[in-house]
Amino acid sequence: MKTALITVGSTREYIDPVRYITNESSGQQGMALIKSLIKNNFKVICLHGYLQVKPIVSKKISYIFTPNAESMLKAAKKNKNVDLAIFNAAVADYRVENYQKQKIKRNKNLTLKLKNNPDILKTISNISSGPQITVGFAYETNDVKANALKKLKKKNCDYLVLNYPISKNNIFNNKYNNGGVFNKKGHYHQIGNVTKTSFANQVLRHILKAENE
Ligand code: CTP
């Protein structure tokens, strides 16, 4: 049985005990991908941030809670020897330079000094003993294909799944997704506006078929 690593949900970077920086992601697409991986006979290691959906229960899935970028990277490095790695999590790009242990009292204005978080996908896809296949996700709002292609190269992944909003239809916290898949050569396979379940099945089918050719 093959093993897949997947990152899902959103990470958080706390500013003080009650305030944090995060990204939009319900975890719906991630859970649909896990379901599809199980159907395709994979064992799954899921590194998850915060989820707004119920995780699927199965003996074939092990969940590791990684609340922030640094813990997600550490767990990804530990679990990098897999057949397939899918990076679906919305990782908060920045964390505060100085975490305040005590709740910050509301004042007039507050200036936060932020520093860059590690790029988990980029780090893992550049490790030669890492996953056989790496798949990244990109949500883009403008010049969607050009930006996705830049990301594919920058992050050195084998496939990049592009998501983009269609008129008036937000894909966050929604049953539907929209987009397609780029391979390493930059060839694009359009999937379109379908349910997240169908999107997950089509992404995996496309990648597994291409890998078996
Ligand atoms: N990603 C990651 N670690 C990060 C940021 C992103 O692993 N610190 C992964 C995501 O899981 C996704 C891909 O990289 O698979 C693209 O995420 P995105 O947020 O679009 O990438 P950024 O590099 O943050 O690009 P942008 O400047 O557009 O925000």
Short mmCIF file of C-alpha atoms and ligand atoms in Angstrom, two decimals:
data_model
loop_
_atom_site.label_atom_id
_atom_site.label_comp_id
_atom_site.label_asym_id
_atom_site.label_seq_id
_atom_site.Cartn_x
_atom_site.Cartn_y
_atom_site.Cartn_z
CA MET A 1 0.00 0.00 0.00
CA LYS A 2 1.32 3.44 -0.89
CA THR A 3 1.53 6.31 1.60
CA ALA A 4 0.47 9.91 1.09
CA LEU A 5 1.27 12.91 3.23
CA ILE A 6 -1.23 15.77 3.13
CA THR A 7 -1.36 19.17 4.82
CA VAL A 8 -4.85 20.59 5.40
CA GLY A 9 -6.70 23.42 7.14
CA SER A 10 -5.30 26.76 8.23
CA THR A 11 -2.38 27.43 10.54
CA ARG A 12 -2.40 30.16 13.18
CA GLU A 13 0.31 32.45 14.47
CA TYR A 14 -0.55 33.84 17.87
CA ILE A 15 0.20 37.47 18.67
CA ASP A 16 -0.81 37.10 22.33
CA PRO A 17 -2.89 34.42 24.14
CA VAL A 18 -6.13 35.49 22.40
CA ARG A 19 -5.19 37.07 19.06
CA TYR A 20 -3.75 35.43 16.00
CA ILE A 21 -2.92 35.72 12.29
CA THR A 22 -4.45 33.13 10.01
CA ASN A 23 -5.53 32.36 6.46
CA GLU A 24 -8.85 31.40 4.90
CA SER A 25 -9.41 27.62 4.66
CA SER A 26 -12.20 25.40 5.96
CA GLY A 27 -10.42 22.13 5.28
CA GLN A 28 -13.27 20.89 3.06
CA GLN A 29 -11.08 20.40 -0.02
CA GLY A 30 -8.40 18.72 2.12
CA MET A 31 -10.90 16.23 3.58
CA ALA A 32 -12.25 15.46 0.11
CA LEU A 33 -8.69 14.75 -1.04
CA ILE A 34 -8.14 12.40 1.92
CA LYS A 35 -11.34 10.51 1.03
CA SER A 36 -10.13 10.20 -2.53
CA LEU A 37 -6.67 9.03 -1.42
CA ILE A 38 -8.28 6.27 0.69
CA LYS A 39 -10.44 5.23 -2.30
CA ASN A 40 -7.23 5.03 -4.33
CA ASN A 41 -5.73 2.68 -1.74
CA PHE A 42 -3.34 5.08 -0.02
CA LYS A 43 -2.47 5.16 3.66
CA VAL A 44 -2.66 8.81 4.74
CA ILE A 45 -0.62 10.93 7.14
CA CYS A 46 -2.53 14.17 7.64
CA LEU A 47 -0.81 17.21 9.10
CA HIS A 48 -3.61 19.56 9.97
CA GLY A 49 -3.99 23.05 11.23
CA TYR A 50 -7.42 24.34 12.30
CA LEU A 51 -10.40 22.75 10.56
CA GLN A 52 -14.02 23.82 10.21
CA VAL A 53 -15.09 20.36 9.08
CA LYS A 54 -15.17 17.02 10.85
CA PRO A 55 -12.12 14.86 10.14
CA ILE A 56 -12.83 11.50 8.50
CA VAL A 57 -12.27 8.58 10.82
CA SER A 58 -10.40 5.61 9.35
CA LYS A 59 -7.64 3.24 10.43
CA LYS A 60 -5.85 4.23 7.25
CA ILE A 61 -5.48 7.87 8.37
CA SER A 62 -3.20 9.21 11.06
CA TYR A 63 -3.74 12.80 12.12
CA ILE A 64 -1.03 15.05 13.51
CA PHE A 65 -2.09 18.47 14.81
CA THR A 66 0.34 21.13 13.63
CA PRO A 67 -1.09 24.49 14.70
CA ASN A 68 1.56 26.73 13.13
CA ALA A 69 4.00 26.80 10.22
CA GLU A 70 7.03 25.72 12.23
CA SER A 71 5.35 22.65 13.74
CA MET A 72 3.89 21.73 10.33
CA LEU A 73 7.35 21.93 8.75
CA LYS A 74 8.90 19.82 11.54
CA ALA A 75 6.23 17.11 11.11
CA ALA A 76 6.54 17.25 7.31
CA LYS A 77 10.31 16.70 7.55
CA LYS A 78 9.71 13.69 9.82
CA ASN A 79 7.16 12.21 7.41
CA LYS A 80 8.74 13.10 4.07
CA ASN A 81 9.50 9.55 2.87
CA VAL A 82 6.18 9.03 1.15
CA ASP A 83 4.96 8.17 -2.34
CA LEU A 84 2.87 11.30 -2.69
CA ALA A 85 2.74 14.59 -0.77
CA ILE A 86 -0.09 17.07 -1.20
CA PHE A 87 0.26 20.53 0.31
CA ASN A 88 -3.26 21.81 0.63
CA ALA A 89 -2.98 23.78 3.89
CA ALA A 90 -3.35 27.54 3.99
CA VAL A 91 -0.20 28.34 5.90
CA ALA A 92 0.01 31.77 7.55
CA ASP A 93 2.91 33.46 5.78
CA TYR A 94 4.05 35.56 8.73
CA ARG A 95 4.49 35.27 12.47
CA VAL A 96 5.13 38.00 15.02
CA GLU A 97 8.70 38.71 16.00
CA ASN A 98 7.74 39.13 19.65
CA TYR A 99 4.93 36.97 21.00
CA GLN A 100 3.35 38.65 24.03
CA LYS A 101 2.67 36.16 26.84
CA GLN A 102 0.19 38.56 28.41
CA LYS A 103 -2.85 39.85 26.60
CA ILE A 104 -2.02 43.12 24.87
CA LYS A 105 -4.17 45.92 26.24
CA ARG A 106 -6.09 47.88 23.68
CA ASN A 107 -4.43 51.17 23.03
CA LYS A 108 -4.64 53.65 20.22
CA ASN A 109 -2.71 51.98 17.43
CA LEU A 110 -0.63 48.85 17.42
CA THR A 111 2.28 48.13 15.10
CA LEU A 112 3.28 44.49 14.73
CA LYS A 113 6.69 43.38 13.49
CA LEU A 114 6.22 40.27 11.41
CA LYS A 115 8.75 37.81 10.07
CA ASN A 116 8.47 35.35 7.23
CA ASN A 117 7.45 31.79 7.98
CA PRO A 118 9.26 28.84 6.37
CA ASP A 119 7.79 27.57 3.10
CA ILE A 120 6.88 23.95 3.84
CA LEU A 121 6.18 22.86 0.26
CA LYS A 122 9.35 24.51 -1.09
CA THR A 123 11.51 23.02 1.66
CA ILE A 124 10.18 19.48 1.23
CA SER A 125 10.18 19.49 -2.59
CA ASN A 126 13.85 20.49 -2.57
CA ILE A 127 14.92 17.57 -0.37
CA SER A 128 16.20 14.80 -2.65
CA SER A 129 15.15 12.02 -0.23
CA GLY A 130 11.67 13.54 0.01
CA PRO A 131 8.34 12.46 -1.51
CA GLN A 132 8.22 10.75 -4.92
CA ILE A 133 5.61 13.24 -6.10
CA THR A 134 4.86 16.69 -4.64
CA VAL A 135 1.62 18.55 -5.30
CA GLY A 136 1.10 22.19 -4.39
CA PHE A 137 -2.04 24.31 -4.38
CA ALA A 138 -2.36 27.94 -5.40
CA TYR A 139 -5.35 30.19 -4.92
CA GLU A 140 -4.98 33.14 -7.28
CA THR A 141 -7.25 36.12 -7.86
CA ASN A 142 -5.54 37.76 -10.88
CA ASP A 143 -3.34 36.62 -13.80
CA VAL A 144 -4.24 33.23 -12.40
CA LYS A 145 -2.38 30.97 -14.84
CA ALA A 146 0.76 33.12 -15.01
CA ASN A 147 0.93 33.37 -11.22
CA ALA A 148 0.36 29.63 -10.82
CA LEU A 149 3.15 28.84 -13.27
CA LYS A 150 5.53 31.11 -11.35
CA LYS A 151 4.59 29.28 -8.14
CA LEU A 152 5.10 25.86 -9.74
CA LYS A 153 8.69 26.82 -10.65
CA LYS A 154 9.46 28.71 -7.44
CA LYS A 155 8.29 25.85 -5.24
CA ASN A 156 9.76 23.12 -7.46
CA CYS A 157 6.71 20.86 -7.22
CA ASP A 158 5.67 18.16 -9.70
CA TYR A 159 2.07 19.35 -9.97
CA LEU A 160 0.37 22.59 -9.03
CA VAL A 161 -3.38 22.76 -8.54
CA LEU A 162 -4.74 26.17 -9.45
CA ASN A 163 -7.88 27.49 -7.75
CA TYR A 164 -9.50 30.77 -8.65
CA PRO A 165 -12.83 32.43 -7.90
CA ILE A 166 -15.50 32.60 -10.55
CA SER A 167 -17.82 35.57 -10.76
CA LYS A 168 -19.68 36.18 -7.50
CA ASN A 169 -18.91 32.63 -6.39
CA ASN A 170 -16.49 32.48 -3.50
CA ILE A 171 -14.84 29.05 -3.23
CA PHE A 172 -14.07 29.44 0.49
CA ASN A 173 -16.37 27.61 2.86
CA ASN A 174 -18.32 26.48 -0.15
CA LYS A 175 -19.25 23.05 -1.50
CA TYR A 176 -17.73 23.95 -4.89
CA ASN A 177 -14.23 24.58 -6.10
CA ASN A 178 -12.93 25.87 -9.40
CA GLY A 179 -9.66 25.37 -11.27
CA GLY A 180 -7.31 22.83 -12.80
CA VAL A 181 -3.88 21.17 -12.60
CA PHE A 182 -0.48 22.14 -14.05
CA ASN A 183 2.20 19.53 -14.50
CA LYS A 184 5.93 20.22 -14.21
CA LYS A 185 6.19 21.02 -17.92
CA GLY A 186 3.54 23.69 -17.52
CA HIS A 187 0.76 21.78 -19.33
CA TYR A 188 -2.64 22.65 -17.91
CA HIS A 189 -5.60 20.32 -17.37
CA GLN A 190 -8.82 22.23 -16.70
CA ILE A 191 -11.30 20.71 -14.23
CA GLY A 192 -13.69 23.65 -13.86
CA ASN A 193 -16.37 24.51 -11.34
CA VAL A 194 -17.37 21.26 -9.61
CA THR A 195 -18.00 20.03 -6.06
CA LYS A 196 -14.93 19.68 -3.85
CA THR A 197 -15.49 15.90 -3.84
CA SER A 198 -15.44 15.77 -7.61
CA PHE A 199 -12.51 18.20 -7.74
CA ALA A 200 -10.47 15.97 -5.41
CA ASN A 201 -11.29 12.84 -7.44
CA GLN A 202 -10.39 14.53 -10.71
CA VAL A 203 -7.11 15.95 -9.39
CA LEU A 204 -6.00 12.55 -8.13
CA ARG A 205 -7.19 10.69 -11.22
CA HIS A 206 -5.27 13.10 -13.45
CA ILE A 207 -2.05 12.86 -11.42
CA LEU A 208 -2.12 9.09 -10.91
CA LYS A 209 -2.89 8.49 -14.59
CA ALA A 210 -0.04 10.79 -15.69
CA GLU A 211 2.37 9.06 -13.32
CA ASN A 212 1.42 5.62 -14.69
CA GLU A 213 1.93 6.57 -18.32
N1 CTP B 1 2.78 26.70 1.39
C1 CTP B 1 3.59 26.08 2.32
N2 CTP B 1 4.20 26.83 3.29
C2 CTP B 1 4.02 28.16 3.35
C3 CTP B 1 3.18 28.80 2.39
C4 CTP B 1 2.57 28.04 1.43
O1 CTP B 1 3.74 24.85 2.26
N3 CTP B 1 4.62 28.86 4.29
C5 CTP B 1 2.16 25.88 0.31
C6 CTP B 1 0.64 25.81 0.35
O2 CTP B 1 0.19 24.72 1.12
C7 CTP B 1 0.31 25.64 -1.13
C8 CTP B 1 1.40 26.42 -1.83
O3 CTP B 1 2.50 26.49 -0.91
O4 CTP B 1 0.42 24.30 -1.56
C9 CTP B 1 1.03 27.80 -2.29
O5 CTP B 1 0.52 28.53 -1.21
P1 CTP B 1 0.35 30.11 -1.31
O6 CTP B 1 -0.15 30.64 -0.01
O7 CTP B 1 -0.42 30.41 -2.57
O8 CTP B 1 1.89 30.48 -1.53
P2 CTP B 1 2.68 31.77 -1.20
O9 CTP B 1 4.11 31.42 -1.45
O10 CTP B 1 2.32 32.26 0.17
O11 CTP B 1 2.20 32.76 -2.32
P3 CTP B 1 1.47 34.19 -2.26
O12 CTP B 1 2.59 35.17 -2.34
O13 CTP B 1 0.58 34.18 -3.47
O14 CTP B 1 0.71 34.25 -0.96
#
